Short mmCIF file of C-alpha atoms in Angstrom, two decimals:
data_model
loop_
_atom_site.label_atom_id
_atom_site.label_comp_id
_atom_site.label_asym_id
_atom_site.label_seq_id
_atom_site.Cartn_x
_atom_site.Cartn_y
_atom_site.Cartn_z
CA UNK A 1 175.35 -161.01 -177.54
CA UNK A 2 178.73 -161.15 -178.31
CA UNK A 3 181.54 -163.45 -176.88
CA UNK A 4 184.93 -162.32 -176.84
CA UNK A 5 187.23 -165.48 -177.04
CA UNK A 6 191.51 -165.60 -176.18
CA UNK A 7 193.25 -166.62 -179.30
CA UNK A 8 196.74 -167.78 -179.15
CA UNK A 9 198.54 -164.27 -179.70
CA UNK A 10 197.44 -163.39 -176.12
CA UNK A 11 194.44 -161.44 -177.79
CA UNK A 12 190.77 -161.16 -177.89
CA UNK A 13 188.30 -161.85 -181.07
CA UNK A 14 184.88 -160.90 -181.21
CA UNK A 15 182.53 -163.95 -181.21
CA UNK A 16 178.45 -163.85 -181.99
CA UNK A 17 177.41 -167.10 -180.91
CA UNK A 18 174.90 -169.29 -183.13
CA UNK A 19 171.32 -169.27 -181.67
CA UNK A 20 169.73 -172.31 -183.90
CA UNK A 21 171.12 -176.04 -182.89
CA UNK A 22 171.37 -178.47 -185.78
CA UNK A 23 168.38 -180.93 -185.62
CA UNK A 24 169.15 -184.39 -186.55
CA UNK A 25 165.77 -186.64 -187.46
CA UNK A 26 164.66 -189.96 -186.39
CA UNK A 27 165.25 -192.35 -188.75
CA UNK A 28 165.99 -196.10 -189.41
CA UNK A 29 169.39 -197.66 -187.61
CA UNK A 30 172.63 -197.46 -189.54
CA UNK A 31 172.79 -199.79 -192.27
CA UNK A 32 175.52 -199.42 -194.56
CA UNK A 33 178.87 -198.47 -192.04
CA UNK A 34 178.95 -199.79 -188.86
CA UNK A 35 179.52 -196.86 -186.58
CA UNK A 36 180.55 -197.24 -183.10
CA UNK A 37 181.54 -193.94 -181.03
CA UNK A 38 184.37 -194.31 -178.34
CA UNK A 39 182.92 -192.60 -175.32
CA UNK A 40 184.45 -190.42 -171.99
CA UNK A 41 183.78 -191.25 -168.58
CA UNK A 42 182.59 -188.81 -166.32
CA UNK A 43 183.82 -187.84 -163.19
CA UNK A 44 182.08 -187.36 -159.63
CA UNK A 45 182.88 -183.50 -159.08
CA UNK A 46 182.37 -183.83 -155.47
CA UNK A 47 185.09 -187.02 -154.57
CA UNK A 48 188.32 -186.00 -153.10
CA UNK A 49 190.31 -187.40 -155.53
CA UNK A 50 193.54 -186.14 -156.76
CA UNK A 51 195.78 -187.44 -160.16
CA UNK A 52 197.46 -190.20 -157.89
CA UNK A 53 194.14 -191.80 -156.29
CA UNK A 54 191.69 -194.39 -158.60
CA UNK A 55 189.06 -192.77 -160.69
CA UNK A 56 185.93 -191.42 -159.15
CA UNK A 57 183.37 -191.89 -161.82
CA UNK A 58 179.61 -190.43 -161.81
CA UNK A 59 178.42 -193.53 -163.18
CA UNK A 60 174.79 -191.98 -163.38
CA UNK A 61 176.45 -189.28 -165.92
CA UNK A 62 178.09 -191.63 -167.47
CA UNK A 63 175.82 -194.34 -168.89
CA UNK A 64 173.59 -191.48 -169.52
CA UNK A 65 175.69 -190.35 -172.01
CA UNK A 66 175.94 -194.01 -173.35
CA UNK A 67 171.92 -193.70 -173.93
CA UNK A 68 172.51 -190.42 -175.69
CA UNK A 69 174.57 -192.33 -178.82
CA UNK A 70 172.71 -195.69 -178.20
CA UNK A 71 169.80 -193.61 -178.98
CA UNK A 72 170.80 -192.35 -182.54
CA UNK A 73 171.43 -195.39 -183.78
CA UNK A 74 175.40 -195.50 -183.16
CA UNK A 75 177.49 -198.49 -181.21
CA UNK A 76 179.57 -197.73 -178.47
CA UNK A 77 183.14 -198.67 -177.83
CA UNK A 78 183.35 -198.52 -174.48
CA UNK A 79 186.92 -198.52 -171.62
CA UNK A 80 188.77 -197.05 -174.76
CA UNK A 81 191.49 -194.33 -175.06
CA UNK A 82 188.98 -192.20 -174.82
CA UNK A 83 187.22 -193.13 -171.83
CA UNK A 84 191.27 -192.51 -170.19
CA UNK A 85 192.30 -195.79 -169.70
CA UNK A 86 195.87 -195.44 -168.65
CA UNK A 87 195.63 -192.01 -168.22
CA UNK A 88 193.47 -191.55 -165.43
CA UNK A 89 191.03 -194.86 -165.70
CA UNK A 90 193.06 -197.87 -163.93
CA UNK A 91 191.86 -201.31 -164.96
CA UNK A 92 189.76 -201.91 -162.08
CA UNK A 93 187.81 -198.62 -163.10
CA UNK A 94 187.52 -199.80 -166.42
CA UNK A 95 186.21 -202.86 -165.25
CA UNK A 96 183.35 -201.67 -163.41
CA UNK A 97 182.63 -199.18 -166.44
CA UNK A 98 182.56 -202.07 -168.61
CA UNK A 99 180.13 -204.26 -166.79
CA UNK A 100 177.96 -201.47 -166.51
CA UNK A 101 177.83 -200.13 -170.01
CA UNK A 102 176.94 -203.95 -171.18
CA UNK A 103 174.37 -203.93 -169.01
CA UNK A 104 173.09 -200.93 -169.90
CA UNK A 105 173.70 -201.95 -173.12
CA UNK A 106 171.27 -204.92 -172.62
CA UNK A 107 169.17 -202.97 -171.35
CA UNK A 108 168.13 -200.22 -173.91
CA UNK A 109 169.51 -202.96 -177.06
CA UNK A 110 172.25 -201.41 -177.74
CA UNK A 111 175.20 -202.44 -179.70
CA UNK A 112 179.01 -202.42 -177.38
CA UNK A 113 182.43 -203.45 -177.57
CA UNK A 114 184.99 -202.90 -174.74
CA UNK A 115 188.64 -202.57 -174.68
CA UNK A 116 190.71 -205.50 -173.46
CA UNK A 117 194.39 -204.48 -172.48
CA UNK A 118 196.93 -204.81 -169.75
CA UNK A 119 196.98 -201.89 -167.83
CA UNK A 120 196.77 -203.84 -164.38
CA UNK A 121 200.68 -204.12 -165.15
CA UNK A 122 203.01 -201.71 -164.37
CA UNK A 123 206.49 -201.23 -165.78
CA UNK A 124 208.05 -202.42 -162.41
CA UNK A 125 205.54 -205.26 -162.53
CA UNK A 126 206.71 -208.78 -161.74
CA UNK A 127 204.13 -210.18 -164.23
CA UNK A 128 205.99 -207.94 -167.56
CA UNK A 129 206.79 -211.37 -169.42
CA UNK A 130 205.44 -213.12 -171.84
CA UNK A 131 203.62 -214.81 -169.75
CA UNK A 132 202.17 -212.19 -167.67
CA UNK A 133 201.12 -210.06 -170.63
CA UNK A 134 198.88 -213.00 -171.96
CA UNK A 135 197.68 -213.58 -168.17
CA UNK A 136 196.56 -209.73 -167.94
CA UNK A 137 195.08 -209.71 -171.42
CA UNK A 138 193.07 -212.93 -170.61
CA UNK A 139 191.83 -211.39 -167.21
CA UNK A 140 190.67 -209.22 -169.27
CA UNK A 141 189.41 -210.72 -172.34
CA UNK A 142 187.29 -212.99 -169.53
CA UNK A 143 185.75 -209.67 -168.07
CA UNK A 144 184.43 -207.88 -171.48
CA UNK A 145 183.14 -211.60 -172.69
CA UNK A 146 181.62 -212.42 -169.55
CA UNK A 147 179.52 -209.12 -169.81
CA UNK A 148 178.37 -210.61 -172.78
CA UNK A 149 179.96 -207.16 -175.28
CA UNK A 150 182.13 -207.78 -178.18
CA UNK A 151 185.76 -207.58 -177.13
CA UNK A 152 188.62 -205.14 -178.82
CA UNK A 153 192.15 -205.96 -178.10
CA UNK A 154 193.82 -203.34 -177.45
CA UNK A 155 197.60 -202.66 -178.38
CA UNK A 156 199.87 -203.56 -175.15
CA UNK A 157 201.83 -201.25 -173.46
CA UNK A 158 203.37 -203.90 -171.99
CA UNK A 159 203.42 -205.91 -174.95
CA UNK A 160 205.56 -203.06 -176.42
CA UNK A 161 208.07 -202.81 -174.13
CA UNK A 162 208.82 -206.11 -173.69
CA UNK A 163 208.45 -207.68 -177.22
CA UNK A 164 211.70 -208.33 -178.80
CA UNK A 165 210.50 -208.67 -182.44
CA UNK A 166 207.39 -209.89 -184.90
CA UNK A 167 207.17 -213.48 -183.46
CA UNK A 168 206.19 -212.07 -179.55
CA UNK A 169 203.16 -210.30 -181.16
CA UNK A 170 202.21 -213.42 -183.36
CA UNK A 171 202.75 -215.42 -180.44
CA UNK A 172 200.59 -213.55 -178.05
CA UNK A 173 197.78 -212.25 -180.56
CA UNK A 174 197.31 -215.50 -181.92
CA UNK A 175 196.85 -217.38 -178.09
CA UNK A 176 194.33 -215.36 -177.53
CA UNK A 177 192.52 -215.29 -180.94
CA UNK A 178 192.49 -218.88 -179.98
CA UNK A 179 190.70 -218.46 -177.56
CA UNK A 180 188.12 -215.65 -177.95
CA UNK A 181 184.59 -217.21 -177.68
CA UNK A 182 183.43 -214.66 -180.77
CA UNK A 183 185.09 -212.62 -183.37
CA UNK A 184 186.94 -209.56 -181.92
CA UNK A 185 188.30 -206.49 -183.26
CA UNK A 186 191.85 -205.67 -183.42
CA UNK A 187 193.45 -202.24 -182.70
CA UNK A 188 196.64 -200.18 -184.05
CA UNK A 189 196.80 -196.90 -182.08
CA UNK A 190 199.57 -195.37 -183.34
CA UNK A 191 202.02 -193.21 -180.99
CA UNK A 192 200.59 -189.64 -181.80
CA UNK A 193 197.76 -191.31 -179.48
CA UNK A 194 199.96 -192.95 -177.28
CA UNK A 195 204.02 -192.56 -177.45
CA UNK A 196 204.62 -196.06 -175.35
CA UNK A 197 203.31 -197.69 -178.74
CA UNK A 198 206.24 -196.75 -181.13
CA UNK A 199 206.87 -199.66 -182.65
CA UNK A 200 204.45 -201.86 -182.10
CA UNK A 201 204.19 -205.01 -183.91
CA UNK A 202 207.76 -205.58 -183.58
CA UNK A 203 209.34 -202.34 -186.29
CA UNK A 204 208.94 -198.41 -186.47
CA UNK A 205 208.31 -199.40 -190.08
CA UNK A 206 205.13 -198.86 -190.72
CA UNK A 207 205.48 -201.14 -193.80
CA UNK A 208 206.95 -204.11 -191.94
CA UNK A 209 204.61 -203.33 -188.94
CA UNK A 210 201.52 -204.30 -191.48
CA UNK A 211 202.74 -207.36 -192.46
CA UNK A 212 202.89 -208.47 -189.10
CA UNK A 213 199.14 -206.98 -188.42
CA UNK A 214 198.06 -208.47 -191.43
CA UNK A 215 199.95 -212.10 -190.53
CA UNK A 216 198.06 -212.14 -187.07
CA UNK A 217 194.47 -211.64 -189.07
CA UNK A 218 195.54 -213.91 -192.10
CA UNK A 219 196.32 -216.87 -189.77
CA UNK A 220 192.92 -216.65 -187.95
CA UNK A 221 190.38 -214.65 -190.23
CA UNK A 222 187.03 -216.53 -188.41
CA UNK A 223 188.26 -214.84 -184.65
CA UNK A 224 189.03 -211.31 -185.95
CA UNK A 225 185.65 -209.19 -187.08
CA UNK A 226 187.38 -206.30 -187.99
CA UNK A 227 190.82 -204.04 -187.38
CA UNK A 228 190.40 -200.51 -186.08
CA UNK A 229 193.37 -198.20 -187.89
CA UNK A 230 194.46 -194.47 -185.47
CA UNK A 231 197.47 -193.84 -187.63
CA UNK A 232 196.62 -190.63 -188.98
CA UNK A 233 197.30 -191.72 -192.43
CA UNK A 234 194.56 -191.83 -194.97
CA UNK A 235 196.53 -193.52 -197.55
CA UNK A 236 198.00 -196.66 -195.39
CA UNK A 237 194.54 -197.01 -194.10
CA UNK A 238 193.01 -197.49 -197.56
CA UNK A 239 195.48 -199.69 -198.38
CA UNK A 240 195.40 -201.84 -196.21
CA UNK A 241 191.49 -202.55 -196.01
CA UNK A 242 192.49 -203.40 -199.57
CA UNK A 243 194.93 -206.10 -197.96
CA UNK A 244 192.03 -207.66 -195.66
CA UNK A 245 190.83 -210.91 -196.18
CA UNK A 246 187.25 -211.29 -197.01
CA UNK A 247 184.54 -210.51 -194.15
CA UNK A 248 187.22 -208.63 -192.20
CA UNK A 249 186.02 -204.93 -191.69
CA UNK A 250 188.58 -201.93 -191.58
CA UNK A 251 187.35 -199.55 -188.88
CA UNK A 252 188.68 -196.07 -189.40
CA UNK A 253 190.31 -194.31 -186.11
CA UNK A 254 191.42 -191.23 -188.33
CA UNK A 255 190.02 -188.82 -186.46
CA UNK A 256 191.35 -186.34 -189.44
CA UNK A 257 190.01 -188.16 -192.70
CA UNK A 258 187.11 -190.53 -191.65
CA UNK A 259 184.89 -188.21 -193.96
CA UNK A 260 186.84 -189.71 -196.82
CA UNK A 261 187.73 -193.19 -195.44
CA UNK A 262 184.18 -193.78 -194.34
CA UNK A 263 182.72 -192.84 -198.09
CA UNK A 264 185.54 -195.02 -199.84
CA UNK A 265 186.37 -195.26 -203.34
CA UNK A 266 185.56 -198.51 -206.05
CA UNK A 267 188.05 -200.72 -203.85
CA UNK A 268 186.25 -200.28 -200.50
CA UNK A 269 185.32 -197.89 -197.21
CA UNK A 270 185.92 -198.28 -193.92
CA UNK A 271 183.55 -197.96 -190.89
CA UNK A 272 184.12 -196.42 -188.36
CA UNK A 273 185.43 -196.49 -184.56
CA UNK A 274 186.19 -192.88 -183.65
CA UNK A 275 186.32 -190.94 -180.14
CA UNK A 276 185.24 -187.73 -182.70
CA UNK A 277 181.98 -189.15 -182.68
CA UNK A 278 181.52 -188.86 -178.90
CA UNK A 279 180.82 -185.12 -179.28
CA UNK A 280 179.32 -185.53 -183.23
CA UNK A 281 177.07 -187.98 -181.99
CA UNK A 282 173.19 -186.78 -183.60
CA UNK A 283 175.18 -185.19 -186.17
CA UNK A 284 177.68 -188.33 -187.57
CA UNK A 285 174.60 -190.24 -187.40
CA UNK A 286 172.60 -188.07 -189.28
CA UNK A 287 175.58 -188.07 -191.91
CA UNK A 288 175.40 -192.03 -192.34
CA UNK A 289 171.86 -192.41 -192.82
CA UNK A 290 172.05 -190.04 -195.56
CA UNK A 291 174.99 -192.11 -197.27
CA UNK A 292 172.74 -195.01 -196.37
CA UNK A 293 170.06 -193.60 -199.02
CA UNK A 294 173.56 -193.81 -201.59
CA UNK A 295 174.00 -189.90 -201.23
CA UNK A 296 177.50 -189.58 -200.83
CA UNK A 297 177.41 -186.04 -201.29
CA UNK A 298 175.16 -185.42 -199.05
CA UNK A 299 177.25 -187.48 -196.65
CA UNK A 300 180.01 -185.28 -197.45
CA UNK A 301 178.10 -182.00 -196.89
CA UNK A 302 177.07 -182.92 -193.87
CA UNK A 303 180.42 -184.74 -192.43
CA UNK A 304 183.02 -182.54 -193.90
CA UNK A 305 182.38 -179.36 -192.43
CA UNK A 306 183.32 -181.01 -188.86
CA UNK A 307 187.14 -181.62 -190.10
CA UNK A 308 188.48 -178.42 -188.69
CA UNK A 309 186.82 -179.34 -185.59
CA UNK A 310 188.68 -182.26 -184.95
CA UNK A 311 191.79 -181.51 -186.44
CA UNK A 312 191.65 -178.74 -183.70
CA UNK A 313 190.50 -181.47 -180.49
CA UNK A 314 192.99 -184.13 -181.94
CA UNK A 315 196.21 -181.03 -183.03
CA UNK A 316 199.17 -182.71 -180.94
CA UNK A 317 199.77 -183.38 -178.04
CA UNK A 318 197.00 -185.52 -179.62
CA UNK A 319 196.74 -187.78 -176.12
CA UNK A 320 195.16 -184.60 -174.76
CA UNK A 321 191.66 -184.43 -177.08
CA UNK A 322 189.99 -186.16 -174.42
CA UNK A 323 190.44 -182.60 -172.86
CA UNK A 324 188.24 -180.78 -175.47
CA UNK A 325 185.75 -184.02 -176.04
CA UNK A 326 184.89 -183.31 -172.22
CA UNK A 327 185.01 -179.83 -172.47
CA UNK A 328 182.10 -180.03 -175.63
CA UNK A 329 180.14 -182.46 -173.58
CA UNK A 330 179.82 -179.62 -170.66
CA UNK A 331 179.15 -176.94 -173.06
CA UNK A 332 176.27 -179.18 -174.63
CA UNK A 333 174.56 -179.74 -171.59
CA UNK A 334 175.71 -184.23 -171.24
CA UNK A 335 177.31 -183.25 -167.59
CA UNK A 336 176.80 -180.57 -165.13
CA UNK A 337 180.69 -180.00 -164.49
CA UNK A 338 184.52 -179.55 -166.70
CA UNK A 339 186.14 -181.67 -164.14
CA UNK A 340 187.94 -185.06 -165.69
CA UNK A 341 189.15 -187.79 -163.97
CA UNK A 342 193.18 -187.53 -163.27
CA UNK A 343 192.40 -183.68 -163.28
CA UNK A 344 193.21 -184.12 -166.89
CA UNK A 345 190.87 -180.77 -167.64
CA UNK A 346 194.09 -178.41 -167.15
CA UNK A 347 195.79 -180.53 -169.94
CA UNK A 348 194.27 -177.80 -172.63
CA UNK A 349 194.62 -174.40 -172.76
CA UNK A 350 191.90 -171.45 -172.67
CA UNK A 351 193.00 -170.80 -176.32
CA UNK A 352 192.43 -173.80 -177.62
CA UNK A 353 189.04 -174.61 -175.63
CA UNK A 354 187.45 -171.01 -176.88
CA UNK A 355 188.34 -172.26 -180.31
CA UNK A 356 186.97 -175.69 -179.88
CA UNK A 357 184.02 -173.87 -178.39
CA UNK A 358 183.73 -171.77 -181.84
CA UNK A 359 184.20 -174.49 -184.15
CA UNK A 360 181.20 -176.93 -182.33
CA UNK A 361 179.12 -173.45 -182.26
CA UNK A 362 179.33 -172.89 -185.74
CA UNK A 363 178.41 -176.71 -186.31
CA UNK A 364 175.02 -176.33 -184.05
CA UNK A 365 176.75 -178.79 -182.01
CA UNK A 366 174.75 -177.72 -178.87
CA UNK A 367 171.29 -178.88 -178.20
CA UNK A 368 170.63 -175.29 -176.36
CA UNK A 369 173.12 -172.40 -177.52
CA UNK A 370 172.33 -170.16 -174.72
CA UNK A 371 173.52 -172.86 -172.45
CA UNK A 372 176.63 -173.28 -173.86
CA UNK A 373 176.96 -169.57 -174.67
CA UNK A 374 176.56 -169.37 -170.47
CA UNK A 375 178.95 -172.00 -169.25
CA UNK A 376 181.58 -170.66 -171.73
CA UNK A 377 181.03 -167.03 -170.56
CA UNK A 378 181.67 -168.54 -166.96
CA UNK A 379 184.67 -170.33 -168.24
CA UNK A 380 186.18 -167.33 -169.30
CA UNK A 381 185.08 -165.51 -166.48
CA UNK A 382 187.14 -168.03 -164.04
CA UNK A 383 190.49 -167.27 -166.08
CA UNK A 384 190.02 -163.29 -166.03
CA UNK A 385 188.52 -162.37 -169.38
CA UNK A 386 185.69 -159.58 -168.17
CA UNK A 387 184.56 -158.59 -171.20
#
């Protein structure tokens, strides 16, 4: 049967869905990239909850969904942009979804980091000082180790409106590098994710902004594992990884070029820490263990074709992909509902959705393409396309 889908001129196009899933096959765990996937929350459809109340999560949903990556072999990053902390997911949310992901995590074996931040402060917060901003980062530093996952620190909000150059982000990286039980991994999220991080560590220049990244590894190299890179910017990326010291991973966040970044060239690759993988799950995996065997075209083959796809969930506003990540995870069966926590599921429109829809079709994202084919149907149906 034939979907007709809204395009962006205020149109219709003719869709036939796909009616064959892509299978991926069992095989050994990851062993050349490590791959962790930065995973949404779901929300409980029935709470009365409203963009101004905390989070209601369906916690059931939601470490379900955990299983479903755990179980093809990728890590997950867990209370990450993705999972809408700070927009939607308050820090007391995120720590409940943290101790339960590393438990479930325990429980099944598998591998988890969590995102350590300050979002418990708030720009009219007493505690936005110096002092404060290492408090709330501890707090939370104390939470993710205590559940026994690896810990990512996360850039500051806080941290970047308060720093007034380089030395404040030396100063409060390296205190807690100090004092991090185990090797953590760092995080640049650049402002396309996020626009309260322009400028973090200390200039807009992206060159001088490196050093300063690179300074905060160099001066403790045993306490950082690796440095996760969401610029958007293929070439800095691979340049820097070029910069790290030895035994300190890059982990790509381009959710535009990881195909390439992930593969490398003679100097290096990076692995990878990317919120695209939530909904490429079976099929990202499938893509490493091939480059596993050393068949980096086959890699390729498989991986490339999924660019458009998330050029399209991650086009700006790019804050808003968590929007279409979501949306995929309904279509494909992971939750029973499109409703997001902070109500964030209006943040997209029909447009882009029916194309997101088209492009994860055409991939055999969805385990059952009738299902899909159904709930979009409906979709449509609730915004007054008939036919």
């Amino acid at each position: 049967m034939t979907l007709h889908l809204p395009d962006a001129t205020g149109g219709l196009r003719a869709y036939a869905p796909r009616t064959e899933p892509f299978v991926a096959t069992a095989g050994a765990p990851l062993a050349s990239r490590t791959v962790f996937s930065a995973a949404h929350v779901v929300a409980d459809p029935f709470a009365d909850a409203s963009p101004d109340t905390p989070a209601a999560v369906d916690w059931d949903a939601t470490l379900a969904f955990r299983r479903h990556l755990w179980s093809h072999g990728l890590g997950v990053a867990e209370a990450m942009d993705t999972a809408q902390r700070g927009m939607g997911l308050d820090w007391t949310g995120a720590a409940e979804l943290i101790r339960r992901s590393a438990a479930e995590a325990k429980a099944v074996g598998g591998r988890i980091a969590c995102g350590v931040g300050t979002d418990q402060l708030t720009d009219r917060s007493a505690s936005m000082t110096p002092a404060g901003i290492r408090a709330a980062y501890e707090e939370q530093l104390a939470v993710v180790e205590e559940s026994g996952a690896q810990a990512i620190l996360m850039a500051s909000r806080a941290l970047a409106a308060t720093a007034q150059g380089p030395d404040d982000y030396l100063e409060v990286y390296g205190h807690l590098l100090r004092q991090a039980a185990e090797p953590v991994i760092l995080h640049w999220l650049g402002p396309m994710f996020d626009p309260a991080l322009e400028g973090y560590w200390g200039s807009t220049d992206l060159d001088a902004a490196t050093g300063v990244l690179l300074d905060v590894i160099a001066a403790h190299p045993d306490k950082v594992d690796g440095v996760k890179i969401s610029l958007l910017d293929a070439g800095r990326e691979a340049d820097l990884r070029r910069q790290l010291p030895k035994g300190v991973r890059c982990y790509t966040g381009d959710d535009f070029h990881y195909p390439e970044l992930i593969e490398g060239d003679g100097q290096g690759f990076s692995h990878a820490l990317l919120g695209v993988f939530d909904p490429l799950g079976p099929l990202a995996a499938e893509a490493v263990r091939v480059l596993d065997t050393g068949d980096r075209a086959g890699f390729r083959a498989l991986l490339d074709p999924t660019v458009p796809l998330a050029r399209h969930l991650f086009e700006a506003p790019t804050r808003f992909y968590k929007t279409g990540v979501v949306f995929l995870a309904w279509l494909a069966g992971h939750q029973s509902h499109f409703t997001m926590v902070g109500g964030l599921q209006s943040a997209r429109s029909l447009p882009h959705l029916a194309r997101a829809y088209e492009l994860a079709d055409g991939l055999g994202l969805f385990p059952d393409p009738e299902l899909a084919e159904e709930r979009m149907r409906t979709l449509l149906s609730l915004y007054g396309v008939t036919s």
